[in-house]
Amino acid sequence: MKKMSVDKLGIDLLTHDPVVILRDLEGRKYLPILIGPFEATAIALALEGASVPRPLSHDLMVSIISALGAKVQSVQIHDIQNNTFYAKIIIEKDGKTSEIDARPSDSIALALRTKAPIYVEDRIIMEESVIAKKASGQQEGRDIDIEGHDKQMLRKYIDNLKPSDFLKGFDNGGPEKISQDDNEK
């Protein structure tokens, strides 16, 4: 597993969905992960160090973990299947560790709040990461214009969200289930 950090948030230019971009510590490989708008807001607040008047879900998770005498040891993005990333939160209490299945976006939001390291499986980095363009103009592997993910565009997207944007497929009187596959491809 390789340690990575959150480089930035942005908007996927094709789907207009929020994306979190992880970067390896050398600054050469970037891993974009599509996320939902709630998680983008939670990550943005953590990145900005902004406080909110009442605890949000991720703040509540931190409080619960702490109240139980436990600590977030790390977050691991360990698998990808059918374009869906899988993560786990490693919790330590009294010298024992527990693994909790979680979405990468929730895991990242929690890691940012607890200053826990984020690790990504080597295979995922090899298969899914993009490599920044070299200064000489040569390209290596898939490339991405890292600066093309505009923070202002994400802020505008989040600011303009309406409650109805979070509902999907209301027909015949009931909401369609939004699965992890829909949120994190």
mmCIF file with all atom_site columns, C-alpha atoms in Angstrom:
data_model
loop_
_atom_site.group_PDB
_atom_site.id
_atom_site.type_symbol
_atom_site.label_atom_id
_atom_site.label_alt_id
_atom_site.label_comp_id
_atom_site.label_asym_id
_atom_site.label_entity_id
_atom_site.label_seq_id
_atom_site.pdbx_PDB_ins_code
_atom_site.Cartn_x
_atom_site.Cartn_y
_atom_site.Cartn_z
_atom_site.occupancy
_atom_site.B_iso_or_equiv
_atom_site.pdbx_formal_charge
_atom_site.auth_seq_id
_atom_site.auth_comp_id
_atom_site.auth_asym_id
_atom_site.auth_atom_id
_atom_site.pdbx_PDB_model_num
ATOM 1   C CA . MET A 1 1   ? 0.000   0.000  0.000   1.00 0.00 ? 1   MET A CA 1
ATOM 2   C CA . LYS A 1 2   ? 1.127   3.506  -0.760  1.00 0.00 ? 2   LYS A CA 1
ATOM 3   C CA . LYS A 1 3   ? 0.456   6.554  1.383   1.00 0.00 ? 3   LYS A CA 1
ATOM 4   C CA . MET A 1 4   ? -1.459  9.304  -0.393  1.00 0.00 ? 4   MET A CA 1
ATOM 5   C CA . SER A 1 5   ? -2.929  12.654 0.558   1.00 0.00 ? 5   SER A CA 1
ATOM 6   C CA . VAL A 1 6   ? -5.861  14.720 -0.636  1.00 0.00 ? 6   VAL A CA 1
ATOM 7   C CA . ASP A 1 7   ? -4.588  17.004 -3.370  1.00 0.00 ? 7   ASP A CA 1
ATOM 8   C CA . LYS A 1 8   ? -7.832  18.811 -4.143  1.00 0.00 ? 8   LYS A CA 1
ATOM 9   C CA . LEU A 1 9   ? -11.502 18.636 -4.933  1.00 0.00 ? 9   LEU A CA 1
ATOM 10  C CA . GLY A 1 10  ? -12.885 19.328 -8.350  1.00 0.00 ? 10  GLY A CA 1
ATOM 11  C CA . ILE A 1 11  ? -15.655 18.616 -10.812 1.00 0.00 ? 11  ILE A CA 1
ATOM 12  C CA . ASP A 1 12  ? -15.498 15.796 -13.340 1.00 0.00 ? 12  ASP A CA 1
ATOM 13  C CA . LEU A 1 13  ? -15.723 17.558 -16.680 1.00 0.00 ? 13  LEU A CA 1
ATOM 14  C CA . LEU A 1 14  ? -17.802 14.786 -18.270 1.00 0.00 ? 14  LEU A CA 1
ATOM 15  C CA . THR A 1 15  ? -20.340 14.001 -15.556 1.00 0.00 ? 15  THR A CA 1
ATOM 16  C CA . HIS A 1 16  ? -20.205 17.275 -13.601 1.00 0.00 ? 16  HIS A CA 1
ATOM 17  C CA . ASP A 1 17  ? -19.965 15.204 -10.411 1.00 0.00 ? 17  ASP A CA 1
ATOM 18  C CA . PRO A 1 18  ? -17.603 16.130 -7.587  1.00 0.00 ? 18  PRO A CA 1
ATOM 19  C CA . VAL A 1 19  ? -14.268 14.334 -7.567  1.00 0.00 ? 19  VAL A CA 1
ATOM 20  C CA . VAL A 1 20  ? -11.622 14.045 -4.883  1.00 0.00 ? 20  VAL A CA 1
ATOM 21  C CA . ILE A 1 21  ? -8.076  13.740 -6.167  1.00 0.00 ? 21  ILE A CA 1
ATOM 22  C CA . LEU A 1 22  ? -5.536  11.872 -4.092  1.00 0.00 ? 22  LEU A CA 1
ATOM 23  C CA . ARG A 1 23  ? -1.819  12.437 -4.743  1.00 0.00 ? 23  ARG A CA 1
ATOM 24  C CA . ASP A 1 24  ? 1.140   10.247 -3.878  1.00 0.00 ? 24  ASP A CA 1
ATOM 25  C CA . LEU A 1 25  ? 3.786   11.794 -1.650  1.00 0.00 ? 25  LEU A CA 1
ATOM 26  C CA . GLU A 1 26  ? 6.167   12.233 -4.604  1.00 0.00 ? 26  GLU A CA 1
ATOM 27  C CA . GLY A 1 27  ? 3.520   14.312 -6.415  1.00 0.00 ? 27  GLY A CA 1
ATOM 28  C CA . ARG A 1 28  ? 3.684   12.202 -9.563  1.00 0.00 ? 28  ARG A CA 1
ATOM 29  C CA . LYS A 1 29  ? 0.589   10.005 -9.433  1.00 0.00 ? 29  LYS A CA 1
ATOM 30  C CA . TYR A 1 30  ? -2.960  11.189 -8.912  1.00 0.00 ? 30  TYR A CA 1
ATOM 31  C CA . LEU A 1 31  ? -6.021  9.093  -8.184  1.00 0.00 ? 31  LEU A CA 1
ATOM 32  C CA . PRO A 1 32  ? -9.379  10.723 -9.013  1.00 0.00 ? 32  PRO A CA 1
ATOM 33  C CA . ILE A 1 33  ? -12.425 9.266  -7.247  1.00 0.00 ? 33  ILE A CA 1
ATOM 34  C CA . LEU A 1 34  ? -15.963 10.392 -8.065  1.00 0.00 ? 34  LEU A CA 1
ATOM 35  C CA . ILE A 1 35  ? -17.889 11.206 -4.901  1.00 0.00 ? 35  ILE A CA 1
ATOM 36  C CA . GLY A 1 36  ? -21.294 12.480 -3.903  1.00 0.00 ? 36  GLY A CA 1
ATOM 37  C CA . PRO A 1 37  ? -22.120 16.122 -3.146  1.00 0.00 ? 37  PRO A CA 1
ATOM 38  C CA . PHE A 1 38  ? -22.587 15.545 0.609   1.00 0.00 ? 38  PHE A CA 1
ATOM 39  C CA . GLU A 1 39  ? -19.177 13.914 0.860   1.00 0.00 ? 39  GLU A CA 1
ATOM 40  C CA . ALA A 1 40  ? -17.614 16.670 -1.262  1.00 0.00 ? 40  ALA A CA 1
ATOM 41  C CA . THR A 1 41  ? -18.981 19.216 1.193   1.00 0.00 ? 41  THR A CA 1
ATOM 42  C CA . ALA A 1 42  ? -17.660 17.219 4.166   1.00 0.00 ? 42  ALA A CA 1
ATOM 43  C CA . ILE A 1 43  ? -14.206 16.937 2.590   1.00 0.00 ? 43  ILE A CA 1
ATOM 44  C CA . ALA A 1 44  ? -14.176 20.610 1.584   1.00 0.00 ? 44  ALA A CA 1
ATOM 45  C CA . LEU A 1 45  ? -15.044 21.693 5.128   1.00 0.00 ? 45  LEU A CA 1
ATOM 46  C CA . ALA A 1 46  ? -12.241 19.522 6.532   1.00 0.00 ? 46  ALA A CA 1
ATOM 47  C CA . LEU A 1 47  ? -9.720  20.809 3.984   1.00 0.00 ? 47  LEU A CA 1
ATOM 48  C CA . GLU A 1 48  ? -10.642 24.403 4.796   1.00 0.00 ? 48  GLU A CA 1
ATOM 49  C CA . GLY A 1 49  ? -10.639 23.753 8.543   1.00 0.00 ? 49  GLY A CA 1
ATOM 50  C CA . ALA A 1 50  ? -14.095 25.313 8.685   1.00 0.00 ? 50  ALA A CA 1
ATOM 51  C CA . SER A 1 51  ? -16.254 24.812 11.711  1.00 0.00 ? 51  SER A CA 1
ATOM 52  C CA . VAL A 1 52  ? -20.002 24.327 11.640  1.00 0.00 ? 52  VAL A CA 1
ATOM 53  C CA . PRO A 1 53  ? -22.484 25.312 14.349  1.00 0.00 ? 53  PRO A CA 1
ATOM 54  C CA . ARG A 1 54  ? -23.673 21.707 14.839  1.00 0.00 ? 54  ARG A CA 1
ATOM 55  C CA . PRO A 1 55  ? -21.741 18.475 14.197  1.00 0.00 ? 55  PRO A CA 1
ATOM 56  C CA . LEU A 1 56  ? -22.104 16.944 10.765  1.00 0.00 ? 56  LEU A CA 1
ATOM 57  C CA . SER A 1 57  ? -22.144 13.156 10.299  1.00 0.00 ? 57  SER A CA 1
ATOM 58  C CA . HIS A 1 58  ? -18.364 12.868 10.002  1.00 0.00 ? 58  HIS A CA 1
ATOM 59  C CA . ASP A 1 59  ? -17.862 15.066 13.064  1.00 0.00 ? 59  ASP A CA 1
ATOM 60  C CA . LEU A 1 60  ? -20.296 12.805 14.915  1.00 0.00 ? 60  LEU A CA 1
ATOM 61  C CA . MET A 1 61  ? -18.275 9.742  13.867  1.00 0.00 ? 61  MET A CA 1
ATOM 62  C CA . VAL A 1 62  ? -15.113 11.324 15.276  1.00 0.00 ? 62  VAL A CA 1
ATOM 63  C CA . SER A 1 63  ? -16.917 12.082 18.552  1.00 0.00 ? 63  SER A CA 1
ATOM 64  C CA . ILE A 1 64  ? -18.277 8.542  18.855  1.00 0.00 ? 64  ILE A CA 1
ATOM 65  C CA . ILE A 1 65  ? -14.907 6.937  18.134  1.00 0.00 ? 65  ILE A CA 1
ATOM 66  C CA . SER A 1 66  ? -13.237 9.199  20.669  1.00 0.00 ? 66  SER A CA 1
ATOM 67  C CA . ALA A 1 67  ? -15.947 8.631  23.320  1.00 0.00 ? 67  ALA A CA 1
ATOM 68  C CA . LEU A 1 68  ? -15.403 4.889  22.968  1.00 0.00 ? 68  LEU A CA 1
ATOM 69  C CA . GLY A 1 69  ? -11.711 5.358  23.694  1.00 0.00 ? 69  GLY A CA 1
ATOM 70  C CA . ALA A 1 70  ? -10.689 4.394  20.182  1.00 0.00 ? 70  ALA A CA 1
ATOM 71  C CA . LYS A 1 71  ? -8.627  6.101  17.486  1.00 0.00 ? 71  LYS A CA 1
ATOM 72  C CA . VAL A 1 72  ? -8.667  6.103  13.684  1.00 0.00 ? 72  VAL A CA 1
ATOM 73  C CA . GLN A 1 73  ? -5.351  4.483  12.855  1.00 0.00 ? 73  GLN A CA 1
ATOM 74  C CA . SER A 1 74  ? -5.606  4.756  9.060   1.00 0.00 ? 74  SER A CA 1
ATOM 75  C CA . VAL A 1 75  ? -7.867  4.642  6.039   1.00 0.00 ? 75  VAL A CA 1
ATOM 76  C CA . GLN A 1 76  ? -7.218  2.115  3.287   1.00 0.00 ? 76  GLN A CA 1
ATOM 77  C CA . ILE A 1 77  ? -8.629  2.135  -0.225  1.00 0.00 ? 77  ILE A CA 1
ATOM 78  C CA . HIS A 1 78  ? -8.082  -1.533 -0.873  1.00 0.00 ? 78  HIS A CA 1
ATOM 79  C CA . ASP A 1 79  ? -10.115 -2.648 -3.869  1.00 0.00 ? 79  ASP A CA 1
ATOM 80  C CA . ILE A 1 80  ? -11.960 -1.607 -7.006  1.00 0.00 ? 80  ILE A CA 1
ATOM 81  C CA . GLN A 1 81  ? -14.665 -3.702 -8.635  1.00 0.00 ? 81  GLN A CA 1
ATOM 82  C CA . ASN A 1 82  ? -16.830 -2.634 -11.563 1.00 0.00 ? 82  ASN A CA 1
ATOM 83  C CA . ASN A 1 83  ? -15.510 0.934  -11.259 1.00 0.00 ? 83  ASN A CA 1
ATOM 84  C CA . THR A 1 84  ? -16.481 1.093  -7.568  1.00 0.00 ? 84  THR A CA 1
ATOM 85  C CA . PHE A 1 85  ? -13.752 1.786  -5.019  1.00 0.00 ? 85  PHE A CA 1
ATOM 86  C CA . TYR A 1 86  ? -13.815 0.014  -1.655  1.00 0.00 ? 86  TYR A CA 1
ATOM 87  C CA . ALA A 1 87  ? -12.244 1.309  1.528   1.00 0.00 ? 87  ALA A CA 1
ATOM 88  C CA . LYS A 1 88  ? -11.922 0.428  5.157   1.00 0.00 ? 88  LYS A CA 1
ATOM 89  C CA . ILE A 1 89  ? -11.296 2.457  8.259   1.00 0.00 ? 89  ILE A CA 1
ATOM 90  C CA . ILE A 1 90  ? -8.789  0.925  10.654  1.00 0.00 ? 90  ILE A CA 1
ATOM 91  C CA . ILE A 1 91  ? -9.759  1.678  14.261  1.00 0.00 ? 91  ILE A CA 1
ATOM 92  C CA . GLU A 1 92  ? -7.460  0.966  17.205  1.00 0.00 ? 92  GLU A CA 1
ATOM 93  C CA . LYS A 1 93  ? -8.588  0.515  20.782  1.00 0.00 ? 93  LYS A CA 1
ATOM 94  C CA . ASP A 1 94  ? -6.604  -0.972 23.650  1.00 0.00 ? 94  ASP A CA 1
ATOM 95  C CA . GLY A 1 95  ? -3.987  -2.348 21.251  1.00 0.00 ? 95  GLY A CA 1
ATOM 96  C CA . LYS A 1 96  ? -6.585  -4.168 19.115  1.00 0.00 ? 96  LYS A CA 1
ATOM 97  C CA . THR A 1 97  ? -7.497  -3.085 15.607  1.00 0.00 ? 97  THR A CA 1
ATOM 98  C CA . SER A 1 98  ? -10.823 -3.373 13.845  1.00 0.00 ? 98  SER A CA 1
ATOM 99  C CA . GLU A 1 99  ? -11.558 -2.894 10.161  1.00 0.00 ? 99  GLU A CA 1
ATOM 100 C CA . ILE A 1 100 ? -14.763 -1.099 9.232   1.00 0.00 ? 100 ILE A CA 1
ATOM 101 C CA . ASP A 1 101 ? -16.059 -1.270 5.661   1.00 0.00 ? 101 ASP A CA 1
ATOM 102 C CA . ALA A 1 102 ? -16.715 2.223  4.304   1.00 0.00 ? 102 ALA A CA 1
ATOM 103 C CA . ARG A 1 103 ? -16.960 4.265  1.148   1.00 0.00 ? 103 ARG A CA 1
ATOM 104 C CA . PRO A 1 104 ? -13.706 6.005  0.204   1.00 0.00 ? 104 PRO A CA 1
ATOM 105 C CA . SER A 1 105 ? -15.312 9.446  0.407   1.00 0.00 ? 105 SER A CA 1
ATOM 106 C CA . ASP A 1 106 ? -16.538 8.913  3.969   1.00 0.00 ? 106 ASP A CA 1
ATOM 107 C CA . SER A 1 107 ? -13.188 7.381  4.891   1.00 0.00 ? 107 SER A CA 1
ATOM 108 C CA . ILE A 1 108 ? -11.316 10.366 3.478   1.00 0.00 ? 108 ILE A CA 1
ATOM 109 C CA . ALA A 1 109 ? -13.593 12.854 5.272   1.00 0.00 ? 109 ALA A CA 1
ATOM 110 C CA . LEU A 1 110 ? -12.953 10.977 8.527   1.00 0.00 ? 110 LEU A CA 1
ATOM 111 C CA . ALA A 1 111 ? -9.191  10.743 7.907   1.00 0.00 ? 111 ALA A CA 1
ATOM 112 C CA . LEU A 1 112 ? -8.963  14.495 7.341   1.00 0.00 ? 112 LEU A CA 1
ATOM 113 C CA . ARG A 1 113 ? -10.764 15.192 10.614  1.00 0.00 ? 113 ARG A CA 1
ATOM 114 C CA . THR A 1 114 ? -8.567  12.796 12.616  1.00 0.00 ? 114 THR A CA 1
ATOM 115 C CA . LYS A 1 115 ? -5.280  13.432 10.785  1.00 0.00 ? 115 LYS A CA 1
ATOM 116 C CA . ALA A 1 116 ? -5.108  9.701  9.974   1.00 0.00 ? 116 ALA A CA 1
ATOM 117 C CA . PRO A 1 117 ? -3.020  8.580  6.995   1.00 0.00 ? 117 PRO A CA 1
ATOM 118 C CA . ILE A 1 118 ? -4.700  7.470  3.763   1.00 0.00 ? 118 ILE A CA 1
ATOM 119 C CA . TYR A 1 119 ? -3.298  4.394  1.997   1.00 0.00 ? 119 TYR A CA 1
ATOM 120 C CA . VAL A 1 120 ? -4.160  3.036  -1.436  1.00 0.00 ? 120 VAL A CA 1
ATOM 121 C CA . GLU A 1 121 ? -3.450  -0.490 -2.661  1.00 0.00 ? 121 GLU A CA 1
ATOM 122 C CA . ASP A 1 122 ? -0.546  -0.564 -5.146  1.00 0.00 ? 122 ASP A CA 1
ATOM 123 C CA . ARG A 1 123 ? -2.639  -2.376 -7.771  1.00 0.00 ? 123 ARG A CA 1
ATOM 124 C CA . ILE A 1 124 ? -5.234  0.408  -7.722  1.00 0.00 ? 124 ILE A CA 1
ATOM 125 C CA . ILE A 1 125 ? -2.562  3.064  -8.119  1.00 0.00 ? 125 ILE A CA 1
ATOM 126 C CA . MET A 1 126 ? -1.084  1.189  -11.077 1.00 0.00 ? 126 MET A CA 1
ATOM 127 C CA . GLU A 1 127 ? -4.450  0.642  -12.778 1.00 0.00 ? 127 GLU A CA 1
ATOM 128 C CA . GLU A 1 128 ? -6.443  3.756  -11.909 1.00 0.00 ? 128 GLU A CA 1
ATOM 129 C CA . SER A 1 129 ? -4.039  6.613  -11.251 1.00 0.00 ? 129 SER A CA 1
ATOM 130 C CA . VAL A 1 130 ? -3.046  9.250  -13.716 1.00 0.00 ? 130 VAL A CA 1
ATOM 131 C CA . ILE A 1 131 ? 0.455   10.598 -14.043 1.00 0.00 ? 131 ILE A CA 1
ATOM 132 C CA . ALA A 1 132 ? 1.165   14.307 -14.124 1.00 0.00 ? 132 ALA A CA 1
ATOM 133 C CA . LYS A 1 133 ? 2.709   15.655 -17.303 1.00 0.00 ? 133 LYS A CA 1
ATOM 134 C CA . LYS A 1 134 ? 6.453   15.954 -17.141 1.00 0.00 ? 134 LYS A CA 1
ATOM 135 C CA . ALA A 1 135 ? 7.969   19.428 -17.379 1.00 0.00 ? 135 ALA A CA 1
ATOM 136 C CA . SER A 1 136 ? 9.662   18.487 -20.648 1.00 0.00 ? 136 SER A CA 1
ATOM 137 C CA . GLY A 1 137 ? 6.270   17.890 -22.232 1.00 0.00 ? 137 GLY A CA 1
ATOM 138 C CA . GLN A 1 138 ? 6.765   14.130 -22.425 1.00 0.00 ? 138 GLN A CA 1
ATOM 139 C CA . GLN A 1 139 ? 3.950   12.039 -21.109 1.00 0.00 ? 139 GLN A CA 1
ATOM 140 C CA . GLU A 1 140 ? 4.084   8.878  -19.107 1.00 0.00 ? 140 GLU A CA 1
ATOM 141 C CA . GLY A 1 141 ? 1.037   6.598  -18.749 1.00 0.00 ? 141 GLY A CA 1
ATOM 142 C CA . ARG A 1 142 ? -2.361  8.267  -18.643 1.00 0.00 ? 142 ARG A CA 1
ATOM 143 C CA . ASP A 1 143 ? -2.102  11.960 -17.965 1.00 0.00 ? 143 ASP A CA 1
ATOM 144 C CA . ILE A 1 144 ? -4.333  14.625 -16.539 1.00 0.00 ? 144 ILE A CA 1
ATOM 145 C CA . ASP A 1 145 ? -4.223  18.373 -16.339 1.00 0.00 ? 145 ASP A CA 1
ATOM 146 C CA . ILE A 1 146 ? -4.238  18.508 -12.552 1.00 0.00 ? 146 ILE A CA 1
ATOM 147 C CA . GLU A 1 147 ? -4.874  22.249 -12.501 1.00 0.00 ? 147 GLU A CA 1
ATOM 148 C CA . GLY A 1 148 ? -7.956  21.728 -14.695 1.00 0.00 ? 148 GLY A CA 1
ATOM 149 C CA . HIS A 1 149 ? -10.000 20.821 -11.624 1.00 0.00 ? 149 HIS A CA 1
ATOM 150 C CA . ASP A 1 150 ? -11.123 24.255 -10.568 1.00 0.00 ? 150 ASP A CA 1
ATOM 151 C CA . LYS A 1 151 ? -11.869 24.904 -6.892  1.00 0.00 ? 151 LYS A CA 1
ATOM 152 C CA . GLN A 1 152 ? -14.188 27.794 -7.800  1.00 0.00 ? 152 GLN A CA 1
ATOM 153 C CA . MET A 1 153 ? -16.195 25.491 -10.059 1.00 0.00 ? 153 MET A CA 1
ATOM 154 C CA . LEU A 1 154 ? -16.660 23.031 -7.190  1.00 0.00 ? 154 LEU A CA 1
ATOM 155 C CA . ARG A 1 155 ? -17.684 25.808 -4.781  1.00 0.00 ? 155 ARG A CA 1
ATOM 156 C CA . LYS A 1 156 ? -20.255 27.069 -7.318  1.00 0.00 ? 156 LYS A CA 1
ATOM 157 C CA . TYR A 1 157 ? -21.573 23.524 -7.779  1.00 0.00 ? 157 TYR A CA 1
ATOM 158 C CA . ILE A 1 158 ? -21.959 22.972 -4.024  1.00 0.00 ? 158 ILE A CA 1
ATOM 159 C CA . ASP A 1 159 ? -23.495 26.406 -3.439  1.00 0.00 ? 159 ASP A CA 1
ATOM 160 C CA . ASN A 1 160 ? -26.110 25.837 -6.142  1.00 0.00 ? 160 ASN A CA 1
ATOM 161 C CA . LEU A 1 161 ? -27.272 22.404 -4.950  1.00 0.00 ? 161 LEU A CA 1
ATOM 162 C CA . LYS A 1 162 ? -30.962 22.081 -4.171  1.00 0.00 ? 162 LYS A CA 1
ATOM 163 C CA . PRO A 1 163 ? -32.572 19.365 -2.006  1.00 0.00 ? 163 PRO A CA 1
ATOM 164 C CA . SER A 1 164 ? -34.121 17.868 -5.127  1.00 0.00 ? 164 SER A CA 1
ATOM 165 C CA . ASP A 1 165 ? -30.620 17.265 -6.537  1.00 0.00 ? 165 ASP A CA 1
ATOM 166 C CA . PHE A 1 166 ? -30.134 14.575 -3.885  1.00 0.00 ? 166 PHE A CA 1
ATOM 167 C CA . LEU A 1 167 ? -33.269 12.656 -4.833  1.00 0.00 ? 167 LEU A CA 1
ATOM 168 C CA . LYS A 1 168 ? -33.166 10.196 -7.657  1.00 0.00 ? 168 LYS A CA 1
ATOM 169 C CA . GLY A 1 169 ? -35.946 8.540  -9.599  1.00 0.00 ? 169 GLY A CA 1
ATOM 170 C CA . PHE A 1 170 ? -39.090 9.516  -7.740  1.00 0.00 ? 170 PHE A CA 1
ATOM 171 C CA . ASP A 1 171 ? -41.704 7.623  -9.667  1.00 0.00 ? 171 ASP A CA 1
ATOM 172 C CA . ASN A 1 172 ? -44.679 5.632  -8.456  1.00 0.00 ? 172 ASN A CA 1
ATOM 173 C CA . GLY A 1 173 ? -44.486 7.402  -5.117  1.00 0.00 ? 173 GLY A CA 1
ATOM 174 C CA . GLY A 1 174 ? -41.151 6.107  -3.870  1.00 0.00 ? 174 GLY A CA 1
ATOM 175 C CA . PRO A 1 175 ? -37.484 6.935  -4.185  1.00 0.00 ? 175 PRO A CA 1
ATOM 176 C CA . GLU A 1 176 ? -35.135 4.700  -6.091  1.00 0.00 ? 176 GLU A CA 1
ATOM 177 C CA . LYS A 1 177 ? -32.375 3.344  -3.894  1.00 0.00 ? 177 LYS A CA 1
ATOM 178 C CA . ILE A 1 178 ? -29.100 5.135  -4.487  1.00 0.00 ? 178 ILE A CA 1
ATOM 179 C CA . SER A 1 179 ? -26.384 2.537  -4.203  1.00 0.00 ? 179 SER A CA 1
ATOM 180 C CA . GLN A 1 180 ? -22.676 2.845  -3.511  1.00 0.00 ? 180 GLN A CA 1
ATOM 181 C CA . ASP A 1 181 ? -22.165 2.102  -7.206  1.00 0.00 ? 181 ASP A CA 1
ATOM 182 C CA . ASP A 1 182 ? -24.064 5.288  -8.088  1.00 0.00 ? 182 ASP A CA 1
ATOM 183 C CA . ASN A 1 183 ? -22.017 7.434  -5.721  1.00 0.00 ? 183 ASN A CA 1
ATOM 184 C CA . GLU A 1 184 ? -18.458 6.229  -6.176  1.00 0.00 ? 184 GLU A CA 1
ATOM 185 C CA . LYS A 1 185 ? -17.429 5.189  -9.618  1.00 0.00 ? 185 LYS A CA 1
#
